[in-house]
Coordinates of C-alpha atoms and ligand atoms in Angstrom, one line a residue:
M1 CA 36.5 17.7 12.6
S2 CA 37.0 14.5 10.7
E3 CA 39.8 14.2 8.2
L4 CA 39.0 13.7 4.6
R5 CA 40.5 10.4 3.4
Y6 CA 40.7 8.5 0.1
D7 CA 41.4 5.0 1.4
G8 CA 40.3 2.4 -1.1
R9 CA 40.1 5.0 -3.9
V10 CA 42.1 5.0 -7.1
A11 CA 43.0 8.3 -8.6
V12 CA 44.5 9.1 -12.0
V13 CA 46.2 12.5 -12.2
T14 CA 47.4 13.6 -15.7
G15 CA 50.4 15.9 -16.0
A16 CA 51.4 15.0 -12.5
G17 CA 55.2 15.2 -13.0
H18 CA 55.4 18.9 -12.2
G19 CA 53.4 21.8 -10.8
L20 CA 49.8 21.5 -9.9
G21 CA 49.4 17.9 -10.9
R22 CA 52.3 16.8 -8.8
Q23 CA 50.8 18.5 -5.8
H24 CA 47.4 16.9 -6.4
A25 CA 49.0 13.4 -6.6
L26 CA 51.1 13.9 -3.4
E27 CA 48.1 15.1 -1.5
L28 CA 45.7 12.4 -2.6
A29 CA 48.3 9.7 -1.9
A30 CA 49.1 11.2 1.5
R31 CA 45.4 10.8 2.3
G32 CA 45.3 7.2 1.4
A33 CA 44.5 7.1 -2.4
K34 CA 46.3 4.8 -4.7
V35 CA 47.5 7.1 -7.4
V36 CA 48.5 6.8 -11.1
V37 CA 51.0 9.6 -11.8
N38 CA 50.8 10.4 -15.5
D39 CA 53.3 12.7 -17.2
L40 CA 54.7 12.8 -20.7
G41 CA 57.7 14.6 -19.4
G42 CA 58.1 17.2 -22.2
D43 CA 58.9 20.9 -21.8
R44 CA 56.4 23.7 -21.2
S45 CA 55.5 23.8 -24.8
G46 CA 55.0 20.1 -25.0
V47 CA 58.2 19.3 -26.9
G48 CA 60.1 16.2 -25.9
A49 CA 59.3 13.3 -23.6
S50 CA 60.8 11.6 -20.6
A51 CA 59.6 9.0 -18.1
G52 CA 61.6 10.8 -15.4
P53 CA 59.1 13.3 -14.0
A54 CA 56.3 10.8 -13.4
Q55 CA 58.8 8.3 -11.9
D56 CA 60.2 10.9 -9.6
V57 CA 56.8 11.7 -8.1
V58 CA 56.0 8.0 -7.7
E59 CA 59.2 7.6 -5.8
E60 CA 58.4 10.6 -3.6
I61 CA 54.9 9.1 -2.8
V62 CA 56.3 5.7 -2.0
K63 CA 59.1 7.2 0.2
N64 CA 56.3 9.0 2.2
G65 CA 54.5 5.6 2.7
G66 CA 51.9 5.9 -0.1
E67 CA 51.1 3.8 -3.1
A68 CA 51.5 5.0 -6.7
V69 CA 52.5 3.9 -10.2
A70 CA 54.0 5.9 -13.0
D71 CA 52.6 6.3 -16.5
A72 CA 54.5 8.3 -19.2
G73 CA 51.8 8.2 -21.8
N74 CA 50.6 11.1 -23.9
V75 CA 47.0 12.0 -23.0
A76 CA 46.4 13.6 -26.3
T77 CA 46.4 10.3 -28.1
P78 CA 43.7 7.5 -27.8
E79 CA 46.5 5.0 -27.1
G80 CA 48.0 7.1 -24.3
A81 CA 44.7 7.8 -22.7
S82 CA 43.4 4.2 -22.8
G83 CA 46.8 3.0 -21.7
L84 CA 46.7 5.3 -18.7
I85 CA 43.3 3.9 -17.5
K86 CA 44.6 0.4 -18.2
T87 CA 47.6 1.1 -16.0
A88 CA 45.2 2.1 -13.2
V89 CA 43.0 -1.0 -13.6
D90 CA 46.0 -3.4 -13.9
A91 CA 47.8 -1.9 -10.9
F92 CA 44.9 -1.2 -8.6
G93 CA 41.8 -2.9 -10.0
K94 CA 39.7 0.1 -10.8
V95 CA 39.6 3.9 -11.2
D96 CA 37.5 6.2 -9.0
V97 CA 38.9 9.7 -9.6
V98 CA 40.2 11.3 -12.8
I99 CA 42.0 14.6 -12.6
N100 CA 42.6 16.1 -16.0
N101 CA 45.4 18.5 -15.4
A102 CA 48.0 18.0 -18.2
G103 CA 48.7 21.1 -20.2
I104 CA 51.1 23.0 -22.4
L105 CA 51.4 26.5 -23.7
R106 CA 52.0 27.9 -27.2
D107 CA 51.2 31.5 -26.7
K108 CA 51.1 33.8 -29.7
S109 CA 49.1 36.9 -30.7
F110 CA 46.2 35.7 -32.8
K111 CA 47.7 37.4 -35.9
N112 CA 50.8 35.1 -35.6
M113 CA 49.1 31.9 -34.4
S114 CA 49.7 29.0 -36.7
V115 CA 47.3 26.0 -37.1
D116 CA 49.9 23.8 -35.5
E117 CA 50.0 26.0 -32.4
F118 CA 46.3 26.0 -32.2
D119 CA 45.9 22.2 -32.7
A120 CA 48.7 21.3 -30.3
V121 CA 47.2 23.1 -27.4
I122 CA 43.6 21.9 -28.1
A123 CA 45.0 18.4 -28.4
V124 CA 46.5 18.2 -24.9
H125 CA 44.0 20.2 -22.8
L126 CA 40.7 19.5 -24.5
R127 CA 41.2 16.3 -26.5
G128 CA 43.3 14.9 -23.7
S129 CA 40.6 15.5 -21.1
F130 CA 38.0 14.0 -23.4
L131 CA 40.2 10.9 -24.2
V132 CA 41.1 10.2 -20.6
S133 CA 37.5 10.7 -19.3
S134 CA 36.2 8.7 -22.1
A135 CA 38.5 5.7 -21.4
A136 CA 37.5 5.9 -17.7
W137 CA 33.8 6.5 -18.2
S138 CA 32.6 2.8 -18.6
H139 CA 34.5 1.9 -15.4
L140 CA 32.9 4.8 -13.5
R141 CA 29.4 4.0 -14.8
E142 CA 29.6 0.3 -14.0
Q143 CA 30.7 0.9 -10.5
G144 CA 28.2 3.7 -9.9
Y145 CA 30.9 6.1 -8.7
G146 CA 33.2 8.6 -10.1
R147 CA 34.8 12.0 -9.6
I148 CA 36.2 14.0 -12.5
V149 CA 38.1 17.3 -12.0
N150 CA 39.0 19.2 -15.2
T151 CA 41.4 22.1 -15.3
S152 CA 40.1 25.2 -17.0
S153 CA 41.6 28.6 -16.6
P154 CA 40.7 32.2 -16.0
A155 CA 42.2 32.9 -19.4
G156 CA 39.5 30.7 -21.0
L157 CA 36.6 32.1 -19.0
F158 CA 37.5 35.8 -19.5
G159 CA 40.0 35.8 -22.4
N160 CA 43.6 36.6 -22.4
F161 CA 45.9 38.3 -25.0
G162 CA 48.1 35.8 -26.8
Q163 CA 46.1 32.7 -25.8
A164 CA 43.4 32.1 -28.4
N165 CA 44.4 28.4 -28.6
Y166 CA 44.6 28.0 -24.8
A167 CA 41.4 30.0 -24.0
T168 CA 39.4 28.0 -26.6
A169 CA 40.5 24.8 -25.0
K170 CA 39.8 26.0 -21.4
M171 CA 36.3 27.3 -22.2
G172 CA 35.7 24.1 -24.1
L173 CA 36.4 22.3 -20.8
V174 CA 33.6 24.2 -19.1
G175 CA 31.0 22.9 -21.6
F176 CA 32.6 19.4 -21.4
T177 CA 32.4 19.5 -17.6
K178 CA 28.8 20.6 -17.5
T179 CA 27.7 17.9 -20.0
L180 CA 29.6 15.1 -18.1
A181 CA 27.8 16.3 -15.0
H182 CA 24.4 15.8 -16.6
E183 CA 25.3 12.5 -18.2
G184 CA 27.0 11.2 -15.0
A185 CA 24.3 12.2 -12.5
K186 CA 22.4 9.0 -12.4
Y187 CA 25.7 7.0 -11.9
N188 CA 27.0 9.1 -9.1
I189 CA 29.7 10.5 -11.3
K190 CA 30.4 14.1 -10.5
A191 CA 32.4 16.4 -12.8
N192 CA 33.7 19.8 -11.9
A193 CA 36.3 22.3 -13.1
I194 CA 38.8 24.6 -11.6
A195 CA 40.2 27.8 -12.9
P196 CA 43.5 28.0 -10.9
V197 CA 46.3 30.5 -10.4
A198 CA 49.6 29.1 -9.2
W199 CA 53.3 29.6 -9.5
T200 CA 54.6 26.8 -11.7
R201 CA 57.0 26.6 -14.7
M202 CA 53.9 27.5 -16.8
T203 CA 53.4 30.8 -15.1
E204 CA 56.8 31.8 -13.6
D205 CA 57.5 34.4 -16.2
L206 CA 53.9 35.6 -16.4
L207 CA 53.1 36.2 -12.7
P208 CA 54.8 39.0 -10.7
A209 CA 57.9 37.5 -9.0
D210 CA 56.9 38.7 -5.5
F211 CA 53.8 36.5 -5.8
A212 CA 55.8 33.3 -6.0
E213 CA 55.5 32.2 -2.4
K214 CA 51.9 33.5 -2.0
V215 CA 50.4 31.6 -4.9
G216 CA 51.9 28.2 -4.3
V217 CA 50.4 25.0 -5.8
D218 CA 49.4 24.0 -2.3
Q219 CA 46.8 26.8 -2.4
V220 CA 45.0 25.0 -5.2
T221 CA 45.1 21.3 -4.4
P222 CA 42.7 21.4 -1.4
L223 CA 39.8 22.4 -3.7
V224 CA 40.8 19.7 -6.2
A225 CA 41.0 17.1 -3.5
Y226 CA 37.6 18.1 -2.1
L227 CA 35.9 18.0 -5.6
A228 CA 37.5 14.5 -5.9
H229 CA 36.1 13.3 -2.6
E230 CA 33.0 11.3 -2.0
E231 CA 31.6 14.0 0.3
N232 CA 31.6 16.7 -2.5
P233 CA 27.9 17.4 -3.1
D234 CA 28.2 19.4 -6.3
S235 CA 28.6 18.7 -10.0
G236 CA 28.9 20.7 -13.2
Q237 CA 30.5 23.7 -11.4
V238 CA 33.5 25.9 -12.0
Y239 CA 35.6 27.4 -9.2
T240 CA 38.5 29.8 -9.4
V241 CA 41.2 29.1 -6.9
G242 CA 44.6 30.5 -5.9
G243 CA 46.5 32.5 -3.4
G244 CA 44.2 31.5 -0.6
R245 CA 40.9 32.4 -2.3
I246 CA 38.2 30.2 -3.8
A247 CA 35.1 31.5 -5.6
K248 CA 32.5 29.9 -7.8
I249 CA 32.3 31.2 -11.4
F250 CA 28.8 31.4 -12.9
V251 CA 27.6 31.2 -16.4
A252 CA 24.6 33.5 -16.1
E253 CA 22.0 35.2 -18.3
G254 CA 20.6 38.7 -18.0
P255 CA 16.8 39.5 -18.1
G256 CA 17.0 40.3 -21.7
Y257 CA 14.4 41.9 -24.0
G258 CA 11.5 40.0 -25.4
Q259 CA 8.7 41.0 -27.8
Q260 CA 6.2 39.0 -29.8
E261 CA 6.4 41.0 -33.1
T262 CA 9.0 39.9 -35.6
L263 CA 12.4 41.2 -34.4
T264 CA 13.9 44.0 -36.5
V265 CA 17.4 45.5 -36.5
E266 CA 15.9 48.8 -35.2
A267 CA 14.3 46.9 -32.3
V268 CA 17.7 45.5 -31.4
R269 CA 19.2 49.0 -31.5
D270 CA 16.4 50.6 -29.5
N271 CA 16.5 47.9 -26.8
W272 CA 20.3 47.6 -26.6
A273 CA 20.3 48.6 -22.9
A274 CA 17.7 46.0 -21.9
I275 CA 19.5 43.3 -24.0
N276 CA 22.8 44.1 -22.1
S277 CA 21.2 44.4 -18.7
A278 CA 22.8 42.3 -15.9
D279 CA 20.1 43.0 -13.4
P280 CA 19.0 40.4 -12.5
L281 CA 21.2 37.6 -13.5
T282 CA 19.9 34.0 -13.7
V283 CA 22.0 30.9 -13.5
F284 CA 20.2 28.0 -15.4
A285 CA 20.8 24.4 -14.4
N286 CA 20.4 23.0 -18.0
V287 CA 19.4 23.9 -21.5
G288 CA 15.7 23.2 -20.8
E289 CA 15.6 25.8 -18.0
Q290 CA 17.5 28.3 -20.2
M291 CA 14.8 28.1 -22.9
G292 CA 12.1 28.8 -20.2
P293 CA 11.9 32.6 -20.7
M294 CA 11.6 32.2 -24.5
I295 CA 8.9 29.5 -24.2
Q296 CA 7.1 31.8 -21.7
L297 CA 7.2 34.6 -24.2
L298 CA 5.9 32.3 -27.0
T299 CA 3.0 31.0 -25.0
S300 CA 1.9 34.2 -23.2
Ligands
LIG1 P1 53.2 22.4 -15.5 O1 53.9 22.7 -16.8 O2 54.1 22.5 -14.3 O3 52.5 21.0 -15.5 C1 51.8 20.5 -16.7 C2 52.3 19.1 -16.8 O4 51.5 18.4 -17.9 C3 53.8 18.9 -17.1 O5 54.4 18.1 -16.1 C4 53.8 18.3 -18.5 O6 54.9 17.4 -18.7 C5 52.4 17.5 -18.5 N1 52.0 17.3 -19.9 C6 52.0 18.1 -20.9 N2 51.5 17.5 -22.0 C7 51.2 16.3 -21.7 C8 50.6 15.2 -22.4 N3 50.3 15.3 -23.6 N4 50.4 14.0 -21.7 C9 50.7 13.9 -20.4 N5 51.3 14.9 -19.7 C10 51.5 16.1 -20.3 O7 52.0 23.5 -15.4 P2 50.9 23.7 -14.3 O8 50.9 25.2 -14.1 O9 51.1 22.8 -13.2 O10 49.6 23.4 -15.1 C11 48.7 22.3 -14.8 C12 47.3 22.7 -15.4 O11 46.8 23.8 -14.8 C13 47.4 22.9 -16.9 O12 46.2 22.4 -17.5 C14 47.3 24.4 -16.9 O13 46.8 24.9 -18.2 C15 46.4 24.7 -15.8 N6 46.5 26.1 -15.3 C16 47.5 26.5 -14.6 C17 47.6 27.8 -14.1 C18 48.7 28.3 -13.3 O14 48.6 29.5 -12.8 N7 49.7 27.6 -13.1 C19 46.5 28.8 -14.5 C20 45.4 28.2 -15.2 C21 45.4 26.9 -15.6

């Protein structure tokens, strides 16, 4: 079987100084990509900054015979995001792959969550992914090629205690990914998202300790690398990945209840079972398709 290579490709990986991003950067570089290793270098909650983590990963890549440059910009700011894409273009002439991975945690029960704790998490995960993708977008469109991988989370897709800020950002990234997939389609830009589980400084006190070796970051990166490859056929999808397992996560709709008379509160009550039915589920490819059943009802 042929090896998947990235020779001639330029990849930008955000938050690549530690954890998952570091592993993505090392893997892509080992397979021939020129990599921009971005990391602000703060702590897990996003406090502080240091050029060290990005530089360390670049040194590791170069030592292994790869090509990489460091960028210590903050992806949550327009200057940081545009500076990051400029670093790629200045160093390597273009950008082909954007992996939006940078993230922080400010967990609090909703009762105690401050506006600052909400905003800080949205800023890095959601705004940061928007800003970096936005800065790269014109390059990807003009060259008629791009691969974007966004980092969502099971916490966003299914909800998690103490993570109203984080879950909001992570589910926001699903809508963001699906929309970029639609808008990028005619330019051969593919956007997908992952919902990973891995042992990193972000999760080391959240996951059971005996999981550490089994849920390594190396169990996530192969999916990210495949989604970032030219051969990846799919766009607008979300995959959960970790501990040796990968599965697609669907946003699906039930058969529902439809009637032509004016809807009443009593009709909602009396048809609650049909409204909540999950048999069968339909996965729609776009908003137009999703409106299909309603239009059918209105025109029948
Ligand atoms: P990590 O803390 O090891 O890595 C995150 C990196 O992002 C750090 O190196 C940090 O310095 C960098 N960063 C933070 N704010 C930044 C900013 N404004 N600009 C540039 N860099 C910044 O954590 P981990 O686990 O590797 O997380 C990577 C991504 O995966 C995050 O988006 C996280 O939410 C997501 N994720 C991780 C899961 C896990 O099980 N480890 C589960 C679900 C999602």
